[in-house]
């Protein structure tokens, strides 16, 4: 298993899809940060109004809200929207599917017939993949505002490290969803679609609406997109550990077992 993991890591850092995912993530984070700076700057708002743009009271309130954000407020406003879930799910889908589309999986299983080892190595890789994206995104959100002279109120290093940890865990579980779907379908289509739909929070909204109609308990709060969104709130700070761990563990076990069954039951 560890030999497979080392091989996967070498391939990961050389893969084009991984570089593209990181590049797209960085560019989108830069765009969001610049837009936030433009809205938060009163002089920019006045200049836009002077140019004929319609600036209403809610725009002024949004500007003031951004000005008063701390580092974690600004960070989670961007990363907690499900954006990183989408990027992690799509990236993991593309990377794992490469084993099947290239036929590389046959060489792997010929050298090591124990398919369980393949799945376990990919589960570990999913943790590393999601960890890299999460850590780099947090570092960018700490650096980018300073580069454009936007200085949100600083948070302590311990708070930021806790935030990174609680954000990483549900993203790891979400990457396992992509793994399970690729092993089940042997294609990228369903994995990319569900990464976009589930990562953006659409499934949470649909389940919540259906639950209210049928008077179900609020099951949507246990979805990974809802867990990510609730990791941090400006009023109460970091969410208690039990919520994040419970959601992460439940979905990770479900997707992990699904991956093992799909790999064992389907032909290579």
mmCIF file of C-alpha atoms in Angstrom:
data_model
loop_
_atom_site.group_PDB
_atom_site.id
_atom_site.type_symbol
_atom_site.label_atom_id
_atom_site.label_comp_id
_atom_site.label_asym_id
_atom_site.label_seq_id
_atom_site.Cartn_x
_atom_site.Cartn_y
_atom_site.Cartn_z
ATOM 1 C CA UNK A 1 0.000 0.000 0.000
ATOM 2 C CA UNK A 2 2.751 2.434 0.919
ATOM 3 C CA UNK A 3 4.607 1.715 -2.314
ATOM 4 C CA UNK A 4 1.416 2.520 -4.226
ATOM 5 C CA UNK A 5 1.007 5.732 -2.239
ATOM 6 C CA UNK A 6 4.569 6.838 -2.996
ATOM 7 C CA UNK A 7 4.005 6.097 -6.667
ATOM 8 C CA UNK A 8 0.721 8.049 -6.623
ATOM 9 C CA UNK A 9 2.389 11.035 -4.972
ATOM 10 C CA UNK A 10 5.089 11.135 -7.646
ATOM 11 C CA UNK A 11 2.439 10.959 -10.341
ATOM 12 C CA UNK A 12 0.289 13.549 -8.581
ATOM 13 C CA UNK A 13 2.990 16.213 -8.469
ATOM 14 C CA UNK A 14 3.766 15.601 -12.137
ATOM 15 C CA UNK A 15 0.154 15.466 -13.329
ATOM 16 C CA UNK A 16 -1.293 18.234 -15.443
ATOM 17 C CA UNK A 17 -4.743 18.014 -13.840
ATOM 18 C CA UNK A 18 -3.302 18.736 -10.370
ATOM 19 C CA UNK A 19 -1.449 21.799 -11.660
ATOM 20 C CA UNK A 20 -4.581 23.030 -13.412
ATOM 21 C CA UNK A 21 -6.723 22.583 -10.286
ATOM 22 C CA UNK A 22 -4.212 24.514 -8.178
ATOM 23 C CA UNK A 23 -3.905 27.224 -10.828
ATOM 24 C CA UNK A 24 -7.654 27.673 -11.217
ATOM 25 C CA UNK A 25 -8.074 27.755 -7.435
ATOM 26 C CA UNK A 26 -5.410 30.446 -7.076
ATOM 27 C CA UNK A 27 -6.840 32.587 -9.885
ATOM 28 C CA UNK A 28 -10.391 32.430 -8.528
ATOM 29 C CA UNK A 29 -9.212 33.297 -5.018
ATOM 30 C CA UNK A 30 -7.329 36.295 -6.406
ATOM 31 C CA UNK A 31 -10.417 37.465 -8.288
ATOM 32 C CA UNK A 32 -12.633 37.159 -5.208
ATOM 33 C CA UNK A 33 -10.109 39.021 -3.052
ATOM 34 C CA UNK A 34 -9.806 41.865 -5.551
ATOM 35 C CA UNK A 35 -13.600 42.129 -5.783
ATOM 36 C CA UNK A 36 -13.861 42.219 -1.985
ATOM 37 C CA UNK A 37 -11.240 44.985 -1.874
ATOM 38 C CA UNK A 38 -13.113 46.996 -4.507
ATOM 39 C CA UNK A 39 -16.359 46.755 -2.542
ATOM 40 C CA UNK A 40 -14.705 47.462 0.814
ATOM 41 C CA UNK A 41 -12.873 50.595 -0.346
ATOM 42 C CA UNK A 42 -15.120 53.672 0.222
ATOM 43 C CA UNK A 43 -13.159 55.690 -2.324
ATOM 44 C CA UNK A 44 -13.707 52.983 -4.912
ATOM 45 C CA UNK A 45 -17.425 52.987 -4.169
ATOM 46 C CA UNK A 46 -17.553 56.777 -4.544
ATOM 47 C CA UNK A 47 -15.645 56.562 -7.836
ATOM 48 C CA UNK A 48 -18.036 53.938 -9.155
ATOM 49 C CA UNK A 49 -20.992 56.095 -8.166
ATOM 50 C CA UNK A 50 -19.400 59.105 -9.876
ATOM 51 C CA UNK A 51 -19.069 57.029 -13.051
ATOM 52 C CA UNK A 52 -22.806 56.400 -13.061
ATOM 53 C CA UNK A 53 -23.013 53.102 -11.195
ATOM 54 C CA UNK A 54 -26.076 52.705 -8.981
ATOM 55 C CA UNK A 55 -24.903 52.361 -5.372
ATOM 56 C CA UNK A 56 -27.715 51.598 -2.939
ATOM 57 C CA UNK A 57 -27.781 51.403 0.845
ATOM 58 C CA UNK A 58 -27.256 47.628 0.900
ATOM 59 C CA UNK A 59 -24.033 48.118 -1.085
ATOM 60 C CA UNK A 60 -22.788 50.562 1.551
ATOM 61 C CA UNK A 61 -23.700 48.104 4.294
ATOM 62 C CA UNK A 62 -21.835 45.309 2.488
ATOM 63 C CA UNK A 63 -18.816 47.584 2.128
ATOM 64 C CA UNK A 64 -18.819 48.330 5.847
ATOM 65 C CA UNK A 65 -19.263 44.640 6.670
ATOM 66 C CA UNK A 66 -16.190 43.684 4.614
ATOM 67 C CA UNK A 67 -14.155 46.477 6.202
ATOM 68 C CA UNK A 68 -14.894 45.044 9.654
ATOM 69 C CA UNK A 69 -14.018 41.447 8.744
ATOM 70 C CA UNK A 70 -11.251 39.549 10.486
ATOM 71 C CA UNK A 71 -8.892 37.240 8.619
ATOM 72 C CA UNK A 72 -11.050 34.207 9.386
ATOM 73 C CA UNK A 73 -14.231 36.073 8.413
ATOM 74 C CA UNK A 74 -12.813 36.937 4.998
ATOM 75 C CA UNK A 75 -11.274 33.487 4.591
ATOM 76 C CA UNK A 76 -14.420 31.559 5.378
ATOM 77 C CA UNK A 77 -16.620 33.875 3.329
ATOM 78 C CA UNK A 78 -14.666 32.581 0.327
ATOM 79 C CA UNK A 79 -13.612 29.049 1.228
ATOM 80 C CA UNK A 80 -16.716 28.070 3.193
ATOM 81 C CA UNK A 81 -19.029 28.543 0.222
ATOM 82 C CA UNK A 82 -18.221 25.057 -1.093
ATOM 83 C CA UNK A 83 -15.720 26.332 -3.635
ATOM 84 C CA UNK A 84 -12.932 24.078 -2.329
ATOM 85 C CA UNK A 85 -15.266 21.072 -2.229
ATOM 86 C CA UNK A 86 -15.907 21.478 -5.939
ATOM 87 C CA UNK A 87 -12.208 21.817 -6.770
ATOM 88 C CA UNK A 88 -11.246 18.860 -4.562
ATOM 89 C CA UNK A 89 -13.953 16.606 -5.984
ATOM 90 C CA UNK A 90 -13.169 17.433 -9.606
ATOM 91 C CA UNK A 91 -9.419 17.102 -9.080
ATOM 92 C CA UNK A 92 -9.686 13.736 -7.364
ATOM 93 C CA UNK A 93 -12.085 12.502 -10.046
ATOM 94 C CA UNK A 94 -9.703 13.393 -12.860
ATOM 95 C CA UNK A 95 -6.662 11.903 -11.151
ATOM 96 C CA UNK A 96 -8.198 8.551 -10.192
ATOM 97 C CA UNK A 97 -9.939 8.142 -13.527
ATOM 98 C CA UNK A 98 -6.556 8.455 -15.211
ATOM 99 C CA UNK A 99 -5.688 4.959 -13.923
ATOM 100 C CA UNK A 100 -8.638 3.481 -15.821
ATOM 101 C CA UNK A 101 -8.612 5.620 -18.972
ATOM 102 C CA UNK A 102 -4.901 4.910 -19.505
ATOM 103 C CA UNK A 103 -5.111 1.219 -18.569
ATOM 104 C CA UNK A 104 -2.548 1.797 -15.816
ATOM 105 C CA UNK A 105 -4.820 0.021 -13.336
ATOM 106 C CA UNK A 106 -4.069 -3.317 -15.036
ATOM 107 C CA UNK A 107 -0.346 -2.911 -14.401
ATOM 108 C CA UNK A 108 -0.997 -1.975 -10.774
ATOM 109 C CA UNK A 109 -3.246 -4.953 -10.096
ATOM 110 C CA UNK A 110 -0.876 -7.292 -11.930
ATOM 111 C CA UNK A 111 1.981 -6.327 -9.617
ATOM 112 C CA UNK A 112 -0.237 -6.246 -6.521
ATOM 113 C CA UNK A 113 -3.428 -8.319 -6.926
ATOM 114 C CA UNK A 114 -4.804 -7.165 -3.560
ATOM 115 C CA UNK A 115 -7.271 -4.546 -4.685
ATOM 116 C CA UNK A 116 -7.848 -3.477 -1.093
ATOM 117 C CA UNK A 117 -4.329 -2.015 -1.044
ATOM 118 C CA UNK A 118 -5.155 0.066 -4.108
ATOM 119 C CA UNK A 119 -8.241 1.533 -2.429
ATOM 120 C CA UNK A 120 -6.426 2.215 0.840
ATOM 121 C CA UNK A 121 -3.616 4.019 -0.987
ATOM 122 C CA UNK A 122 -6.174 6.163 -2.798
ATOM 123 C CA UNK A 123 -7.949 6.968 0.484
ATOM 124 C CA UNK A 124 -4.624 8.203 1.888
ATOM 125 C CA UNK A 125 -3.953 10.108 -1.341
ATOM 126 C CA UNK A 126 -7.360 11.783 -1.045
ATOM 127 C CA UNK A 127 -6.339 13.076 2.382
ATOM 128 C CA UNK A 128 -3.074 14.473 1.003
ATOM 129 C CA UNK A 129 -4.784 15.935 -2.075
ATOM 130 C CA UNK A 130 -7.470 17.711 -0.054
ATOM 131 C CA UNK A 131 -4.879 18.798 2.522
ATOM 132 C CA UNK A 132 -2.682 20.463 -0.091
ATOM 133 C CA UNK A 133 -5.586 22.374 -1.615
ATOM 134 C CA UNK A 134 -6.914 23.426 1.790
ATOM 135 C CA UNK A 135 -3.556 24.597 3.187
ATOM 136 C CA UNK A 136 -2.530 26.458 0.027
ATOM 137 C CA UNK A 137 -5.925 28.161 -0.189
ATOM 138 C CA UNK A 138 -5.701 29.328 3.421
ATOM 139 C CA UNK A 139 -2.168 30.641 2.863
ATOM 140 C CA UNK A 140 -3.322 32.506 -0.235
ATOM 141 C CA UNK A 141 -6.220 34.065 1.655
ATOM 142 C CA UNK A 142 -3.756 35.271 4.290
ATOM 143 C CA UNK A 143 -1.316 36.653 1.719
ATOM 144 C CA UNK A 144 -3.490 38.111 -1.043
ATOM 145 C CA UNK A 145 -5.231 40.822 1.041
ATOM 146 C CA UNK A 146 -1.836 42.112 2.191
ATOM 147 C CA UNK A 147 -0.579 42.304 -1.395
ATOM 148 C CA UNK A 148 -3.459 44.593 -2.382
ATOM 149 C CA UNK A 149 -3.213 46.634 0.845
ATOM 150 C CA UNK A 150 -6.312 45.172 2.430
ATOM 151 C CA UNK A 151 -5.707 44.502 6.111
ATOM 152 C CA UNK A 152 -8.467 42.528 7.883
ATOM 153 C CA UNK A 153 -8.212 42.239 11.666
ATOM 154 C CA UNK A 154 -5.667 39.494 12.491
ATOM 155 C CA UNK A 155 -6.644 36.241 14.166
ATOM 156 C CA UNK A 156 -4.374 34.118 16.322
ATOM 157 C CA UNK A 157 -2.257 31.378 14.758
ATOM 158 C CA UNK A 158 -3.998 28.759 16.894
ATOM 159 C CA UNK A 159 -7.408 29.806 15.542
ATOM 160 C CA UNK A 160 -6.166 29.647 11.959
ATOM 161 C CA UNK A 161 -4.601 26.210 12.491
ATOM 162 C CA UNK A 162 -7.834 24.911 14.020
ATOM 163 C CA UNK A 163 -9.724 26.310 11.059
ATOM 164 C CA UNK A 164 -7.403 24.534 8.616
ATOM 165 C CA UNK A 165 -7.898 21.235 10.440
ATOM 166 C CA UNK A 166 -11.696 21.406 10.584
ATOM 167 C CA UNK A 167 -11.869 22.487 6.942
ATOM 168 C CA UNK A 168 -9.537 19.716 5.810
ATOM 169 C CA UNK A 169 -11.483 16.817 7.355
ATOM 170 C CA UNK A 170 -14.795 17.248 5.457
ATOM 171 C CA UNK A 171 -12.872 17.972 2.248
ATOM 172 C CA UNK A 172 -11.079 14.641 2.696
ATOM 173 C CA UNK A 173 -14.420 12.871 3.034
ATOM 174 C CA UNK A 174 -15.707 14.699 -0.052
ATOM 175 C CA UNK A 175 -12.664 13.545 -2.044
ATOM 176 C CA UNK A 176 -13.626 9.981 -1.092
ATOM 177 C CA UNK A 177 -16.983 10.564 -2.780
ATOM 178 C CA UNK A 178 -15.112 11.248 -6.013
ATOM 179 C CA UNK A 179 -13.038 8.101 -5.500
ATOM 180 C CA UNK A 180 -16.114 5.945 -4.932
ATOM 181 C CA UNK A 181 -17.876 7.295 -8.019
ATOM 182 C CA UNK A 182 -14.893 6.715 -10.298
ATOM 183 C CA UNK A 183 -14.447 3.152 -9.040
ATOM 184 C CA UNK A 184 -18.156 2.530 -9.561
ATOM 185 C CA UNK A 185 -18.635 4.146 -12.990
ATOM 186 C CA UNK A 186 -15.057 4.143 -14.391
ATOM 187 C CA UNK A 187 -15.697 7.592 -15.862
ATOM 188 C CA UNK A 188 -15.422 11.242 -14.858
ATOM 189 C CA UNK A 189 -18.932 12.325 -15.789
ATOM 190 C CA UNK A 190 -20.851 11.489 -12.627
ATOM 191 C CA UNK A 191 -17.975 12.509 -10.344
ATOM 192 C CA UNK A 192 -17.693 15.973 -11.900
ATOM 193 C CA UNK A 193 -21.458 16.521 -11.924
ATOM 194 C CA UNK A 194 -21.894 15.518 -8.284
ATOM 195 C CA UNK A 195 -18.838 17.541 -7.262
ATOM 196 C CA UNK A 196 -20.457 20.623 -8.770
ATOM 197 C CA UNK A 197 -23.943 19.900 -7.435
ATOM 198 C CA UNK A 198 -23.055 18.649 -3.962
ATOM 199 C CA UNK A 199 -20.063 20.926 -3.449
ATOM 200 C CA UNK A 200 -22.018 24.053 -4.290
ATOM 201 C CA UNK A 201 -24.644 23.167 -1.682
ATOM 202 C CA UNK A 202 -27.481 22.421 -4.094
ATOM 203 C CA UNK A 203 -28.137 19.002 -2.543
ATOM 204 C CA UNK A 204 -28.281 20.613 0.909
ATOM 205 C CA UNK A 205 -30.862 23.113 -0.337
ATOM 206 C CA UNK A 206 -32.953 20.423 -2.059
ATOM 207 C CA UNK A 207 -32.923 18.050 0.909
ATOM 208 C CA UNK A 208 -33.752 20.920 3.259
ATOM 209 C CA UNK A 209 -36.688 22.012 1.110
ATOM 210 C CA UNK A 210 -37.951 18.438 0.790
ATOM 211 C CA UNK A 211 -37.553 17.891 4.528
ATOM 212 C CA UNK A 212 -39.623 20.969 5.342
ATOM 213 C CA UNK A 213 -42.364 19.821 2.987
ATOM 214 C CA UNK A 214 -42.433 16.320 4.477
ATOM 215 C CA UNK A 215 -41.748 17.522 8.034
ATOM 216 C CA UNK A 216 -38.571 15.502 8.349
ATOM 217 C CA UNK A 217 -35.844 16.343 10.876
ATOM 218 C CA UNK A 218 -33.147 18.691 9.483
ATOM 219 C CA UNK A 219 -31.076 16.006 7.776
ATOM 220 C CA UNK A 220 -29.379 18.544 5.494
ATOM 221 C CA UNK A 221 -27.180 19.759 8.348
ATOM 222 C CA UNK A 222 -25.241 16.478 8.189
ATOM 223 C CA UNK A 223 -24.201 16.882 4.560
ATOM 224 C CA UNK A 224 -20.546 17.753 3.962
ATOM 225 C CA UNK A 225 -21.361 21.058 2.257
ATOM 226 C CA UNK A 226 -23.370 22.099 5.314
ATOM 227 C CA UNK A 227 -20.558 20.961 7.632
ATOM 228 C CA UNK A 228 -18.033 23.052 5.704
ATOM 229 C CA UNK A 229 -20.278 26.093 5.744
ATOM 230 C CA UNK A 230 -20.740 25.718 9.494
ATOM 231 C CA UNK A 231 -17.067 25.277 10.353
ATOM 232 C CA UNK A 232 -16.813 28.946 11.293
ATOM 233 C CA UNK A 233 -19.237 31.767 12.034
ATOM 234 C CA UNK A 234 -18.269 35.352 12.959
ATOM 235 C CA UNK A 235 -20.511 35.247 16.029
ATOM 236 C CA UNK A 236 -19.347 32.004 17.658
ATOM 237 C CA UNK A 237 -16.011 31.218 15.972
ATOM 238 C CA UNK A 238 -14.962 27.625 15.263
ATOM 239 C CA UNK A 239 -17.704 24.992 15.370
ATOM 240 C CA UNK A 240 -17.371 22.333 18.135
ATOM 241 C CA UNK A 241 -15.257 19.367 17.077
ATOM 242 C CA UNK A 242 -18.040 16.792 17.507
ATOM 243 C CA UNK A 243 -20.095 18.073 14.589
ATOM 244 C CA UNK A 244 -17.255 18.067 12.068
ATOM 245 C CA UNK A 245 -15.845 14.731 13.195
ATOM 246 C CA UNK A 246 -19.231 12.999 13.135
ATOM 247 C CA UNK A 247 -20.067 14.164 9.607
ATOM 248 C CA UNK A 248 -16.579 13.432 8.310
ATOM 249 C CA UNK A 249 -16.417 9.954 9.836
ATOM 250 C CA UNK A 250 -19.892 8.918 8.691
ATOM 251 C CA UNK A 251 -19.421 9.970 5.067
ATOM 252 C CA UNK A 252 -15.820 8.707 4.948
ATOM 253 C CA UNK A 253 -16.919 5.240 6.105
ATOM 254 C CA UNK A 254 -19.786 5.213 3.598
ATOM 255 C CA UNK A 255 -17.633 6.272 0.648
ATOM 256 C CA UNK A 256 -14.706 4.099 1.762
ATOM 257 C CA UNK A 257 -16.857 0.984 1.942
ATOM 258 C CA UNK A 258 -18.416 1.870 -1.399
ATOM 259 C CA UNK A 259 -14.951 2.172 -2.937
ATOM 260 C CA UNK A 260 -13.858 -1.198 -1.557
ATOM 261 C CA UNK A 261 -17.005 -2.943 -2.800
ATOM 262 C CA UNK A 262 -16.812 -1.339 -6.247
ATOM 263 C CA UNK A 263 -13.165 -2.319 -6.652
ATOM 264 C CA UNK A 264 -13.728 -5.875 -5.502
ATOM 265 C CA UNK A 265 -16.906 -6.593 -7.459
ATOM 266 C CA UNK A 266 -16.156 -4.942 -10.792
ATOM 267 C CA UNK A 267 -13.744 -6.245 -13.402
ATOM 268 C CA UNK A 268 -10.603 -4.274 -14.151
#
